[in-house]
PDB file of C-alpha atoms and ligand atoms in Angstrom:
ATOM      1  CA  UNK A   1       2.129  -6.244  -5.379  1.00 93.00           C
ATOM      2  CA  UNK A   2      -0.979  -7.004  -3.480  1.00 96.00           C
ATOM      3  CA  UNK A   3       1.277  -8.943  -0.547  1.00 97.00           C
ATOM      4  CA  UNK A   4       3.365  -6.033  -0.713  1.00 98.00           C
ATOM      5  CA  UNK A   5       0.421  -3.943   0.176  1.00 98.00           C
ATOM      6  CA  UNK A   6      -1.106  -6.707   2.815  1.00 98.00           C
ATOM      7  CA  UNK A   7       2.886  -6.364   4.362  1.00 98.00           C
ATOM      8  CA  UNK A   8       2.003  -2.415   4.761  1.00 98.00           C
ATOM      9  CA  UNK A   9      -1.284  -2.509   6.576  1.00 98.00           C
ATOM     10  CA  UNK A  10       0.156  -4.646   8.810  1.00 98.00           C
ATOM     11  CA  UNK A  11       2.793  -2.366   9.680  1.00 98.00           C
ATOM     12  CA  UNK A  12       0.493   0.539   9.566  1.00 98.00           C
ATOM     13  CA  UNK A  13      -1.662  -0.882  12.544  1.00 96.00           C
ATOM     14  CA  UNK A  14       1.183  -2.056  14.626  1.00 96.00           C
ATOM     15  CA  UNK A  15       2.679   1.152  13.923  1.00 97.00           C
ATOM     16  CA  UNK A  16      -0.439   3.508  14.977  1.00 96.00           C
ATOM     17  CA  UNK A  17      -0.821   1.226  18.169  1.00 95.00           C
ATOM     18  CA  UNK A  18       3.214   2.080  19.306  1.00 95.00           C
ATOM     19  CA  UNK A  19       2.010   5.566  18.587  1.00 95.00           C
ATOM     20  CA  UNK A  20      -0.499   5.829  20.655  1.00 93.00           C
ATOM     21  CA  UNK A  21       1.029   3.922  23.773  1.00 90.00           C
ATOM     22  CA  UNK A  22       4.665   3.301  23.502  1.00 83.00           C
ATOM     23  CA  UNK A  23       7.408   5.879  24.823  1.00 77.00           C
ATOM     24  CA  UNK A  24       7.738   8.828  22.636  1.00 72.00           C
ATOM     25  CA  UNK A  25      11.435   9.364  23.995  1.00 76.00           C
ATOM     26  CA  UNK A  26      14.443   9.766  22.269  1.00 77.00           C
ATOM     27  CA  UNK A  27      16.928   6.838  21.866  1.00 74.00           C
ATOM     28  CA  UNK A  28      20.479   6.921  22.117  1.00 76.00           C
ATOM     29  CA  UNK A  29      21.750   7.258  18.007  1.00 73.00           C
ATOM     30  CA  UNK A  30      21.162   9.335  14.769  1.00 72.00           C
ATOM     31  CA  UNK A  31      20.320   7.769  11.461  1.00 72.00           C
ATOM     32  CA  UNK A  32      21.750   7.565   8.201  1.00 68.00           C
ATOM     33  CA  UNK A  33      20.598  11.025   7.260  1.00 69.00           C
ATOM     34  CA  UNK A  34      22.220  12.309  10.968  1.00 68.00           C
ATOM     35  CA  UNK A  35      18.653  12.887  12.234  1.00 72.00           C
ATOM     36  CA  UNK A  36      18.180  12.065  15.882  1.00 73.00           C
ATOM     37  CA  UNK A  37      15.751   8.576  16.306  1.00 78.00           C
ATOM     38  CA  UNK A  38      12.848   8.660  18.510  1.00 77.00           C
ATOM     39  CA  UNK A  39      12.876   5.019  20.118  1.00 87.00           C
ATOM     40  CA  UNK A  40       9.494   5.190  17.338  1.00 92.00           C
ATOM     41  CA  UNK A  41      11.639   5.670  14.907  1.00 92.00           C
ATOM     42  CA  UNK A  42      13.523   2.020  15.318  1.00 92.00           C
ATOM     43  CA  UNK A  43      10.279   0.442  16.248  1.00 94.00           C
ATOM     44  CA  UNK A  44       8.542   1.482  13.097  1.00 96.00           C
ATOM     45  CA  UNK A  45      11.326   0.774  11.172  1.00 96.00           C
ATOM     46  CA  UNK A  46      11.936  -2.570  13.034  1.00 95.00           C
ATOM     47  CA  UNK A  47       7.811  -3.511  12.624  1.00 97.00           C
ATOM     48  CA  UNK A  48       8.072  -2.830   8.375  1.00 98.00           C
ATOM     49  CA  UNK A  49      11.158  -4.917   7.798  1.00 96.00           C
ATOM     50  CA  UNK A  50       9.592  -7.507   9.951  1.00 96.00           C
ATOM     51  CA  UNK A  51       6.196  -7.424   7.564  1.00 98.00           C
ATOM     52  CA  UNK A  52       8.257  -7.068   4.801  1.00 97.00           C
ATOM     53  CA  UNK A  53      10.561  -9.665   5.385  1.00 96.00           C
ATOM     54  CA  UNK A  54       7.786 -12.156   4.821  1.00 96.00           C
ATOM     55  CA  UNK A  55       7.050 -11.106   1.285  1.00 97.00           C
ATOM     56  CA  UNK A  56       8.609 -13.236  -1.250  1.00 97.00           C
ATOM     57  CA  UNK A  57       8.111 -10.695  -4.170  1.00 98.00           C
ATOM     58  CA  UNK A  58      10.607  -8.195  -2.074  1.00 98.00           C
ATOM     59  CA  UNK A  59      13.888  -7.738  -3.312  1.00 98.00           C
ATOM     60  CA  UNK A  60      15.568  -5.388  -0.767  1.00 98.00           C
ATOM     61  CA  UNK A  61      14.593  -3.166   1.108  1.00 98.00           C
ATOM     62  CA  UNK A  62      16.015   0.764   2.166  1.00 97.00           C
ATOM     63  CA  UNK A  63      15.047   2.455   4.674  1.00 97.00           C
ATOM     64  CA  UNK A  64      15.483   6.359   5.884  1.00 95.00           C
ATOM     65  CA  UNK A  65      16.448   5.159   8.606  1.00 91.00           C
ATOM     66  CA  UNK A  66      19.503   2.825   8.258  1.00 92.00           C
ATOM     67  CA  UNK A  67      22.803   3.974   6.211  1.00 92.00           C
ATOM     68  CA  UNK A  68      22.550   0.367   3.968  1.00 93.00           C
ATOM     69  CA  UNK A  69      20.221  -1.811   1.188  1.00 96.00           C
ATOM     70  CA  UNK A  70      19.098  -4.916   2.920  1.00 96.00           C
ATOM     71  CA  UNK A  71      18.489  -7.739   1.155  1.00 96.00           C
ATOM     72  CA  UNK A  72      15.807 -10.179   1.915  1.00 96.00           C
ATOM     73  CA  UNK A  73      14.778 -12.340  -1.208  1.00 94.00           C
ATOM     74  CA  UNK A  74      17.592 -12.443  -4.351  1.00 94.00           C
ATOM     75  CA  UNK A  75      14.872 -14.081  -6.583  1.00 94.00           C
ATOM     76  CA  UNK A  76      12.556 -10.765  -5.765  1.00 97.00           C
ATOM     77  CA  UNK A  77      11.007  -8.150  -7.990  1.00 97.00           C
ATOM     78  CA  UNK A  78      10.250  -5.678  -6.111  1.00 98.00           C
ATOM     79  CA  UNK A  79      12.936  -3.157  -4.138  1.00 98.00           C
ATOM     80  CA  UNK A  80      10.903  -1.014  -1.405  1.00 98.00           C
ATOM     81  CA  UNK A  81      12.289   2.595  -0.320  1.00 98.00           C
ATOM     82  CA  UNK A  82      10.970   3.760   3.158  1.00 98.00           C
ATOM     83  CA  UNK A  83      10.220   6.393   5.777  1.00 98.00           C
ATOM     84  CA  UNK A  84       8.999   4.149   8.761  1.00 98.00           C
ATOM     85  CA  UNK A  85       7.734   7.616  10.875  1.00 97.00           C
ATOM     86  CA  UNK A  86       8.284  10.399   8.898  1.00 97.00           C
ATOM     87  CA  UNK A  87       7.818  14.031  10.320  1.00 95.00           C
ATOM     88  CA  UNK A  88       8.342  11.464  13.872  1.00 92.00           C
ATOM     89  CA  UNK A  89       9.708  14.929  16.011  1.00 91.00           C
ATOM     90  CA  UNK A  90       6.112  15.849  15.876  1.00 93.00           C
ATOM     91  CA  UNK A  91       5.019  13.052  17.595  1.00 91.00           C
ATOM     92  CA  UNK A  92       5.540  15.031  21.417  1.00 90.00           C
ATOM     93  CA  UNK A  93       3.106  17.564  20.026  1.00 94.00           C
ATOM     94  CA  UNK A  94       0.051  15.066  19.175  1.00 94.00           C
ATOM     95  CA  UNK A  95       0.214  16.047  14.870  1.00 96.00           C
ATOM     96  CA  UNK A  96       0.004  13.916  12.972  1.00 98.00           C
ATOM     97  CA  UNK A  97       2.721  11.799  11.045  1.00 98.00           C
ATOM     98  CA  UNK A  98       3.262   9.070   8.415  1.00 98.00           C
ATOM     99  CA  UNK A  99       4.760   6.426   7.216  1.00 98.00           C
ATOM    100  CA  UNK A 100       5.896   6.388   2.824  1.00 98.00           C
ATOM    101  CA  UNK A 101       6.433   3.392   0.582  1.00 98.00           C
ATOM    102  CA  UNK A 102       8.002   3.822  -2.988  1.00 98.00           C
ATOM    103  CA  UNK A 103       7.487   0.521  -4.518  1.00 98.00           C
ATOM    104  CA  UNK A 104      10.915  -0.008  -7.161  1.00 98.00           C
ATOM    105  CA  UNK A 105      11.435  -2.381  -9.974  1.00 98.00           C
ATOM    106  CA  UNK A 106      15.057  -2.584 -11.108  1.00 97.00           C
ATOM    107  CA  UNK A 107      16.690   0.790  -8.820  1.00 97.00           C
ATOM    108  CA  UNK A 108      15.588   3.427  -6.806  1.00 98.00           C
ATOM    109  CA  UNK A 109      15.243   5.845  -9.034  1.00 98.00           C
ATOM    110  CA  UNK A 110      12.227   7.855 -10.394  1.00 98.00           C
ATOM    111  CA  UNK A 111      11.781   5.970 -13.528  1.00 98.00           C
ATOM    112  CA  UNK A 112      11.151   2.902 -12.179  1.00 98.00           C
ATOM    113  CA  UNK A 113       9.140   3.802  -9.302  1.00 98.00           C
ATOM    114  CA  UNK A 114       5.963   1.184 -10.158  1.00 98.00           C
ATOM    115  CA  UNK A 115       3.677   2.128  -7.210  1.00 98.00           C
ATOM    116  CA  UNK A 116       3.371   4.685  -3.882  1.00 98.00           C
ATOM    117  CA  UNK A 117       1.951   3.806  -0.216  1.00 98.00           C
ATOM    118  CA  UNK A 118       1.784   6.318   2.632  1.00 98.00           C
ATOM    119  CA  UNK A 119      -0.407   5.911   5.890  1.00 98.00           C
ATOM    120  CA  UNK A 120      -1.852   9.252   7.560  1.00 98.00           C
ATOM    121  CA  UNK A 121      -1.442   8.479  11.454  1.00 98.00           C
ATOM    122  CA  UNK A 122      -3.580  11.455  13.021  1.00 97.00           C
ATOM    123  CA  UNK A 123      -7.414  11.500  14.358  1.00 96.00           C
ATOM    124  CA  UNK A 124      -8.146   8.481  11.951  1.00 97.00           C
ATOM    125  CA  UNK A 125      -5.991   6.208  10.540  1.00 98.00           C
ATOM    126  CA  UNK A 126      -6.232   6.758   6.661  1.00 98.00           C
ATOM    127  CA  UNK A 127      -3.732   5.159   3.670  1.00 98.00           C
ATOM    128  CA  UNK A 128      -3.187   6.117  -0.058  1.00 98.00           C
ATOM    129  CA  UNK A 129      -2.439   3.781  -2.497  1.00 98.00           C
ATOM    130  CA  UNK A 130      -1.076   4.628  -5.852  1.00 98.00           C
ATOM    131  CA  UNK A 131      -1.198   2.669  -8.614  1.00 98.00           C
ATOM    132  CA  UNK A 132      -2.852   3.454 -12.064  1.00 97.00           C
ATOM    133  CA  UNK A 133      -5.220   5.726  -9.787  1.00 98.00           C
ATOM    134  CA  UNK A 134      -4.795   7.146  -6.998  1.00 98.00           C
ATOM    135  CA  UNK A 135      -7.508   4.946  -3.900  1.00 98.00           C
ATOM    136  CA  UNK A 136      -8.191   6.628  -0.377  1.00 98.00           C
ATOM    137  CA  UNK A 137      -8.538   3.639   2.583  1.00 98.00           C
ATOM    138  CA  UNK A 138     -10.009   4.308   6.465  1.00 98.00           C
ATOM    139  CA  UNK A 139      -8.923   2.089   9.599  1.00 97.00           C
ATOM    140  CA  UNK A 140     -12.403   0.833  10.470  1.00 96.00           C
ATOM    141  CA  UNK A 141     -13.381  -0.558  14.148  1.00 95.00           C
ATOM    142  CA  UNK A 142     -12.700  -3.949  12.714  1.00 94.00           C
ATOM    143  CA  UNK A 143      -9.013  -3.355  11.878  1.00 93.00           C
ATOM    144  CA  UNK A 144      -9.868  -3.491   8.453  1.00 96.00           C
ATOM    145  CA  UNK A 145      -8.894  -0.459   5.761  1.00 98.00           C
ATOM    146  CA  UNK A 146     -12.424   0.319   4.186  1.00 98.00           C
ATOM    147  CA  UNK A 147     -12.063   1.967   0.756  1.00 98.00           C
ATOM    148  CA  UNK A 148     -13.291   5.220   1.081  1.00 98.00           C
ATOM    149  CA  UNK A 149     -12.960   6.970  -2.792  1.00 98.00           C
ATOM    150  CA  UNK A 150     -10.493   7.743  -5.660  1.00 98.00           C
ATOM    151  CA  UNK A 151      -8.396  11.017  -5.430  1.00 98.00           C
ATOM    152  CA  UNK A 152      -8.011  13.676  -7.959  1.00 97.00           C
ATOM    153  CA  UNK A 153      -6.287  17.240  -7.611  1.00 98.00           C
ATOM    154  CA  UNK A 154      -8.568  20.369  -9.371  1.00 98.00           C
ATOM    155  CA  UNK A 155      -6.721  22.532 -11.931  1.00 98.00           C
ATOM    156  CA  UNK A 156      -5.725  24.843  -9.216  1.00 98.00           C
ATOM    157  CA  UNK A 157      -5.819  24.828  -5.648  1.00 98.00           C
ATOM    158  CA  UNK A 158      -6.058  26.890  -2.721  1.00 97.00           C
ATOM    159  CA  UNK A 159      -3.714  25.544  -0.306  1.00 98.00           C
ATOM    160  CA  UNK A 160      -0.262  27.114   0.361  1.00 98.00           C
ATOM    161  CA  UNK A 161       2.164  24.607   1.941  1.00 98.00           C
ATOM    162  CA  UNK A 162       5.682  26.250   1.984  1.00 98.00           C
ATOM    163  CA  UNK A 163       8.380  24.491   3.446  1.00 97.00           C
ATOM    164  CA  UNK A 164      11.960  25.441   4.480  1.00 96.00           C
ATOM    165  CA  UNK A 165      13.356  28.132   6.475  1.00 96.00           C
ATOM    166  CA  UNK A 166      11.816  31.569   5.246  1.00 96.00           C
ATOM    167  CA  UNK A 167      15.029  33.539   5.931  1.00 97.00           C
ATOM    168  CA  UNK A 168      16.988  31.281   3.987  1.00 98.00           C
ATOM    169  CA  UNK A 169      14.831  30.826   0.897  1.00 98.00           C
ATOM    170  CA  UNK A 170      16.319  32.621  -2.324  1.00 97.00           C
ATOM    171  CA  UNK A 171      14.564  35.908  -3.459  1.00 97.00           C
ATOM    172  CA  UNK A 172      12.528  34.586  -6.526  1.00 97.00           C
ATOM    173  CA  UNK A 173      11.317  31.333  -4.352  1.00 98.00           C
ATOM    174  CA  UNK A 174       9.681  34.388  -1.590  1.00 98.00           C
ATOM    175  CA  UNK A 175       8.389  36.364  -4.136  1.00 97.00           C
ATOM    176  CA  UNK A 176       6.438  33.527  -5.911  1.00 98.00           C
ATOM    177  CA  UNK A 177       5.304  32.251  -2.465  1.00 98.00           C
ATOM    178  CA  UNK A 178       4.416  35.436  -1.836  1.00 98.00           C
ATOM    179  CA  UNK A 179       2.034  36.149  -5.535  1.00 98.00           C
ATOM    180  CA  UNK A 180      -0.050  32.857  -4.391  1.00 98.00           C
ATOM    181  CA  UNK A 181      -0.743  34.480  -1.001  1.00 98.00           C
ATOM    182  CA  UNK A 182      -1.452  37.658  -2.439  1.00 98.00           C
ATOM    183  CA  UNK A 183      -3.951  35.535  -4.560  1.00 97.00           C
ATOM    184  CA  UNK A 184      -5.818  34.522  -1.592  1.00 98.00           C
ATOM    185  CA  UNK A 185      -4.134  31.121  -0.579  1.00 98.00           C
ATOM    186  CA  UNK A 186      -4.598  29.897   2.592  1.00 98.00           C
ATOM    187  CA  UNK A 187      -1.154  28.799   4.493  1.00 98.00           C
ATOM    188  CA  UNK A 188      -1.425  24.949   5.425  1.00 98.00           C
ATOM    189  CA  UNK A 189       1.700  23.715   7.228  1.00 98.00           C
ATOM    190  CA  UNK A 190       2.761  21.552   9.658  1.00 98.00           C
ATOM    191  CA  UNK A 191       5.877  20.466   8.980  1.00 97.00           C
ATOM    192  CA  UNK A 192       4.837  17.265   8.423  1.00 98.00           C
ATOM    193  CA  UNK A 193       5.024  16.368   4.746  1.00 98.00           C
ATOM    194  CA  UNK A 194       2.486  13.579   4.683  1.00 98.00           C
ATOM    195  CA  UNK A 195      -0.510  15.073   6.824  1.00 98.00           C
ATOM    196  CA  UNK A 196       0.436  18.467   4.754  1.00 98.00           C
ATOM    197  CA  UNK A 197       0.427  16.657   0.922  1.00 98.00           C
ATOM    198  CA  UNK A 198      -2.053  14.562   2.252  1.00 98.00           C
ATOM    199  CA  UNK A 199      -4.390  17.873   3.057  1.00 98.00           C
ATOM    200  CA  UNK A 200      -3.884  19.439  -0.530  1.00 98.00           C
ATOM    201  CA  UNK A 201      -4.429  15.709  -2.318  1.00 98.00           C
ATOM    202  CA  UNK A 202      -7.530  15.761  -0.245  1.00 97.00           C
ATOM    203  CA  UNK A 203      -8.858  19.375  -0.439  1.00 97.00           C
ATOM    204  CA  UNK A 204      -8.416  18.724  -4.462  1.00 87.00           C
ATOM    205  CA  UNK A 205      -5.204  21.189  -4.832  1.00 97.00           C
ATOM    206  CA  UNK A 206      -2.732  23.832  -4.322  1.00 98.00           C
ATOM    207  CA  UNK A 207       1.181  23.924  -3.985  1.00 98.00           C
ATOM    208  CA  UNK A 208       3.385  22.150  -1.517  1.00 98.00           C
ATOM    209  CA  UNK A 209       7.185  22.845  -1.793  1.00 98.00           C
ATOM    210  CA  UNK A 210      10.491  22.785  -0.002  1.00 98.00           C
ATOM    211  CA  UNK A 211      12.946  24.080  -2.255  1.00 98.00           C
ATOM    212  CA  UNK A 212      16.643  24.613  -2.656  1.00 98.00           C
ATOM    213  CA  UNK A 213      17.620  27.205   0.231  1.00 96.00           C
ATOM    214  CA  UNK A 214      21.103  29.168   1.459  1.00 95.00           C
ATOM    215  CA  UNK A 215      21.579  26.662   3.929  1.00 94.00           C
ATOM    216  CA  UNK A 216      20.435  23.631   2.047  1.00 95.00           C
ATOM    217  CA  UNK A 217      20.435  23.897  -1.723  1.00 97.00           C
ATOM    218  CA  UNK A 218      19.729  20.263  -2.448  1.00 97.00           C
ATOM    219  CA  UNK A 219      16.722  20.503  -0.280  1.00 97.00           C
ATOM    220  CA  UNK A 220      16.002  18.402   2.700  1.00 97.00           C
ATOM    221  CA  UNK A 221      13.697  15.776   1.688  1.00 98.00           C
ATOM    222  CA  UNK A 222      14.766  12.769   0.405  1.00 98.00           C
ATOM    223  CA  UNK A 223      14.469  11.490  -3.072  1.00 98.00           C
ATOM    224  CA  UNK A 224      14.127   7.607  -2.397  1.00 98.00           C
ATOM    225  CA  UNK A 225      11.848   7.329   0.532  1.00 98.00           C
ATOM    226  CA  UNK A 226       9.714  10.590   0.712  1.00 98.00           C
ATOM    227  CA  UNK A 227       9.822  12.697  -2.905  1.00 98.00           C
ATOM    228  CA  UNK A 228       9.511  10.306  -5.416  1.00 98.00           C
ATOM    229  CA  UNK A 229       6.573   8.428  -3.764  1.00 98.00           C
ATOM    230  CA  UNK A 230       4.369  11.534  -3.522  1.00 99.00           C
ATOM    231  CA  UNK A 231       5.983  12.480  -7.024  1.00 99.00           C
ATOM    232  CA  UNK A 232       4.196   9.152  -7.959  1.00 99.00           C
ATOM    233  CA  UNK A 233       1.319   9.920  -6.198  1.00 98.00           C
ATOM    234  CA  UNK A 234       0.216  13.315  -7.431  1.00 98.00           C
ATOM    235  CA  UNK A 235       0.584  12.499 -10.992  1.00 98.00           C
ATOM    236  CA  UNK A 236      -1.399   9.899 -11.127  1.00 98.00           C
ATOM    237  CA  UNK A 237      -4.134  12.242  -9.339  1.00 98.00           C
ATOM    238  CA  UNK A 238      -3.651  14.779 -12.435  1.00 98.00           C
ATOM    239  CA  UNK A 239      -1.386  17.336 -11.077  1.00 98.00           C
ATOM    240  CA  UNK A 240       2.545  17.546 -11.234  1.00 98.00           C
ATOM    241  CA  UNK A 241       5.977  16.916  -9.353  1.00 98.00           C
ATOM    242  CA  UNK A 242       9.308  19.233 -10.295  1.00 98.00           C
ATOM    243  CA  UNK A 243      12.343  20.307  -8.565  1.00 98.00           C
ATOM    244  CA  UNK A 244      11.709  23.757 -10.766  1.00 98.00           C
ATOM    245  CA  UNK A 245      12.738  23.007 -13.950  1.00 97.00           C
ATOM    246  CA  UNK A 246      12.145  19.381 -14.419  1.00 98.00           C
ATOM    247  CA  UNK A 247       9.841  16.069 -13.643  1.00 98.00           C
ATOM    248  CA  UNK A 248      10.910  14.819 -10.370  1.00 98.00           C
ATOM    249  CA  UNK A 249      10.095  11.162 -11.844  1.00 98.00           C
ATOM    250  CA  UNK A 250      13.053  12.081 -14.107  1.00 98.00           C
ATOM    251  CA  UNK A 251      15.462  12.196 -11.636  1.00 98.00           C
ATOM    252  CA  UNK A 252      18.493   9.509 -10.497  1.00 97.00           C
ATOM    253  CA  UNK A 253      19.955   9.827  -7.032  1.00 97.00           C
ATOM    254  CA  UNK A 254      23.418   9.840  -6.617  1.00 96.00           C
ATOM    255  CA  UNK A 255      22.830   7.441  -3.766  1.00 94.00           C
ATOM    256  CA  UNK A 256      19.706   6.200  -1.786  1.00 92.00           C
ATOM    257  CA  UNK A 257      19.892   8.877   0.756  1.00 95.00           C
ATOM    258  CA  UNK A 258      19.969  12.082  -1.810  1.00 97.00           C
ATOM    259  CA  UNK A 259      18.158  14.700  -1.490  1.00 98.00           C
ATOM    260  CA  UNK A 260      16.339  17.644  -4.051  1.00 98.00           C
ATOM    261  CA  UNK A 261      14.399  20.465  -4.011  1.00 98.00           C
ATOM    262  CA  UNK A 262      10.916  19.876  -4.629  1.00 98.00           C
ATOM    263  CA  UNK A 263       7.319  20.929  -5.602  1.00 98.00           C
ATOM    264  CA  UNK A 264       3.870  18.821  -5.195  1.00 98.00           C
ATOM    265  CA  UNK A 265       0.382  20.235  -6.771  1.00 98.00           C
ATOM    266  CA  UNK A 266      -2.343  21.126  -9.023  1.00 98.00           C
ATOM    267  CA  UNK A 267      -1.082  22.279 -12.708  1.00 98.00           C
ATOM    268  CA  UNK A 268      -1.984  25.678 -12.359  1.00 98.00           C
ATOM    269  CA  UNK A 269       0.583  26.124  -9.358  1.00 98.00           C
ATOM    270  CA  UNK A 270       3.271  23.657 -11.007  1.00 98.00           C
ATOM    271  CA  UNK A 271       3.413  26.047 -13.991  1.00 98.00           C
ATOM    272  CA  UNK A 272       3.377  28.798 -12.172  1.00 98.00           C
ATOM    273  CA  UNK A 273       6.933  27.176 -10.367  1.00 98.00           C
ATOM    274  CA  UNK A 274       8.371  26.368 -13.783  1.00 98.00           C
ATOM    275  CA  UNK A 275       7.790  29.821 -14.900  1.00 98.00           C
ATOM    276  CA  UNK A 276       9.378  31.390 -12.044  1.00 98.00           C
ATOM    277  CA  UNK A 277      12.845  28.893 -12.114  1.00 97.00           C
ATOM    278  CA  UNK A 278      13.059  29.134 -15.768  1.00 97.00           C
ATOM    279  CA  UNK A 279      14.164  32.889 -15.139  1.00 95.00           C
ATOM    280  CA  UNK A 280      16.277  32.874 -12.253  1.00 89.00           C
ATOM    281  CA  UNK A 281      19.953  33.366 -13.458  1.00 74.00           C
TER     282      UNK A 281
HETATM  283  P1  LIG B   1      11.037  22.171   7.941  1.00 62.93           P
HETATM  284  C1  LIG B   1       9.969  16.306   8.928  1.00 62.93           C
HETATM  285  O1  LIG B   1      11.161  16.453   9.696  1.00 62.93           O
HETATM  286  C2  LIG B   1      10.347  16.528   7.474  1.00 62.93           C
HETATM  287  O2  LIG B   1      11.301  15.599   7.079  1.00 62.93           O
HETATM  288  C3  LIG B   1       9.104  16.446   6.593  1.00 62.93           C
HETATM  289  O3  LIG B   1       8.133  15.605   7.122  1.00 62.93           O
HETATM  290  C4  LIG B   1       8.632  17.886   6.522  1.00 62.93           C
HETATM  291  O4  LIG B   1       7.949  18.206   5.323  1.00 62.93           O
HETATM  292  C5  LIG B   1       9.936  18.679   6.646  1.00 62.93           C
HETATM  293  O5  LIG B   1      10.863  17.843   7.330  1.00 62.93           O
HETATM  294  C6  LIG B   1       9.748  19.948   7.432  1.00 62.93           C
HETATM  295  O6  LIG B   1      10.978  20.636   7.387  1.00 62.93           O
HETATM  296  O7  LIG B   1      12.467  22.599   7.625  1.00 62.93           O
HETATM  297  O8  LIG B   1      10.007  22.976   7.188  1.00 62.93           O
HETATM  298  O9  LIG B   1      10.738  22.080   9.417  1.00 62.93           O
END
């Protein structure tokens, strides 16, 4: 696992340099999910497979941005599910973005995601690493990722991250969005999903979610490369991951591109979620 990790920071700091210098236009193709790639988006991809491809512990690799598994070692353990530059159309803007690493044993599936990665590119380069706890790293001025402290959600939050387009959200999904902010949450959203899970994980809690809607009732984020890495991620800092009615760790995708609706935070907001989809009929 560790060269695994050493593979990522190496990627994250070729990564933040194309960032900050490198064209931000749009190439010519879409990816596998039918997005349209920044010329980013194929160099990030591009640098990880590179890093990866020199660890022998890596199975295969899949990544959000290509339609197919590649595989690199046959004798390897691990499988790796990616989003090279996610929240990437954000870039032209100056917010900030990420990169997220599920680390697989086996399948990519949510029981036998073993680890999570993700790398905040925005005013400092930080990275997450999820293991049996949950470890917050810094870029320092000597290229090096300093360890900075462990990370553990609160009870309850105060942070309101709610994803998805508002006219499109079903009627019970508004109304509980709408109980938090009549409890005094504070709206946090970028439309980035790491800088905005990364804020709540920080600021010790609250709910992040981007649920089933009229126009897209699987959701929008992806199981593989996005949801079940920061499913992995906030349990292990003592809060919870559903689609609404069950553990998002639970979950098989139909194929390494699905996606679900899903909720991130503190246990007081999780419950809160269950409570609300266990009614709907
Ligand atoms: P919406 C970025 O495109 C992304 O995949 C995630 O980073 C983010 O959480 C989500 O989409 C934002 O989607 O529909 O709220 O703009």
């Amino acid at each position: 696992m560790t060269e695994v990790i050493e593979a990522i920071k190496r990627s994250a700091f070729r990564i933040q340099e194309a960032i900050a210098y490198d064209d931000t236009g749009y190439a010519e193709n879409e990816n596998a999910s039918g997005d349209v790639q920044l010329k980013l988006d194929i160099k990030s991809d591009y640098i990880i497979q590179e890093e990866l491809a020199k660890v022998k512990s890596v199975k295969a690799v899949a990544s959000e941005e290509k339609e197919t598994v590649d595989m690199l070692n046959e004798g390897g353990k691990y499988l790796i599910g990616y989003d090279p530059l996610d929240g990437s159309s954000l870039i032209d803007t100056n917010l900030s973005v990420g990169s997220i690493f599920g680390i697989y044993e086996d399948d990519f599936s949510g029981p036998n995601i073993k680890a999570a990665v993700y790398i905040v590119y925005g005013p400092r380069v930080e990275m997450v690493i999820a293991t049996d706890t949950v470890e917050l790293y810094r870029l320092d001025k000597n290229s090096e990722f300093k360890f900075i402290q462990t990370v553990h959600l609160h009870e309850k939050g105060k942070l309101n991250a709610s994803g998805g387009t508002q006219a499109k959200w079903p009627s019970y999904h508004k109304a509980m969005i709408d109980t938090l902010f009549a409890e005094g949450y504070r709206l946090r959203y970028s439309g980035g999903m790491v800088p905005d899970l990364h804020q709540i994980l920080v600021k010790g809690g609250g709910l992040f979610s981007y649920p089933g809607t009229l126009d897209k009732p699987e959701g929008k984020l992806r199981m593989v490369f996005e949801v079940f890495p920061f499913a992995f991620v906030y349990e292990k800092a003592g809060g919870k991951a559903v689609d609404g009615h069950r553990r998002l760790l639970e979950l098989s995708p139909k194929d390494h591109h699905s996606t679900t609706p899903c909720f991130f935070g503190s246990n007081y907001e999780i419950n809160k979620v269950l409570d609300v989809y266990s009614k709907i009929v």
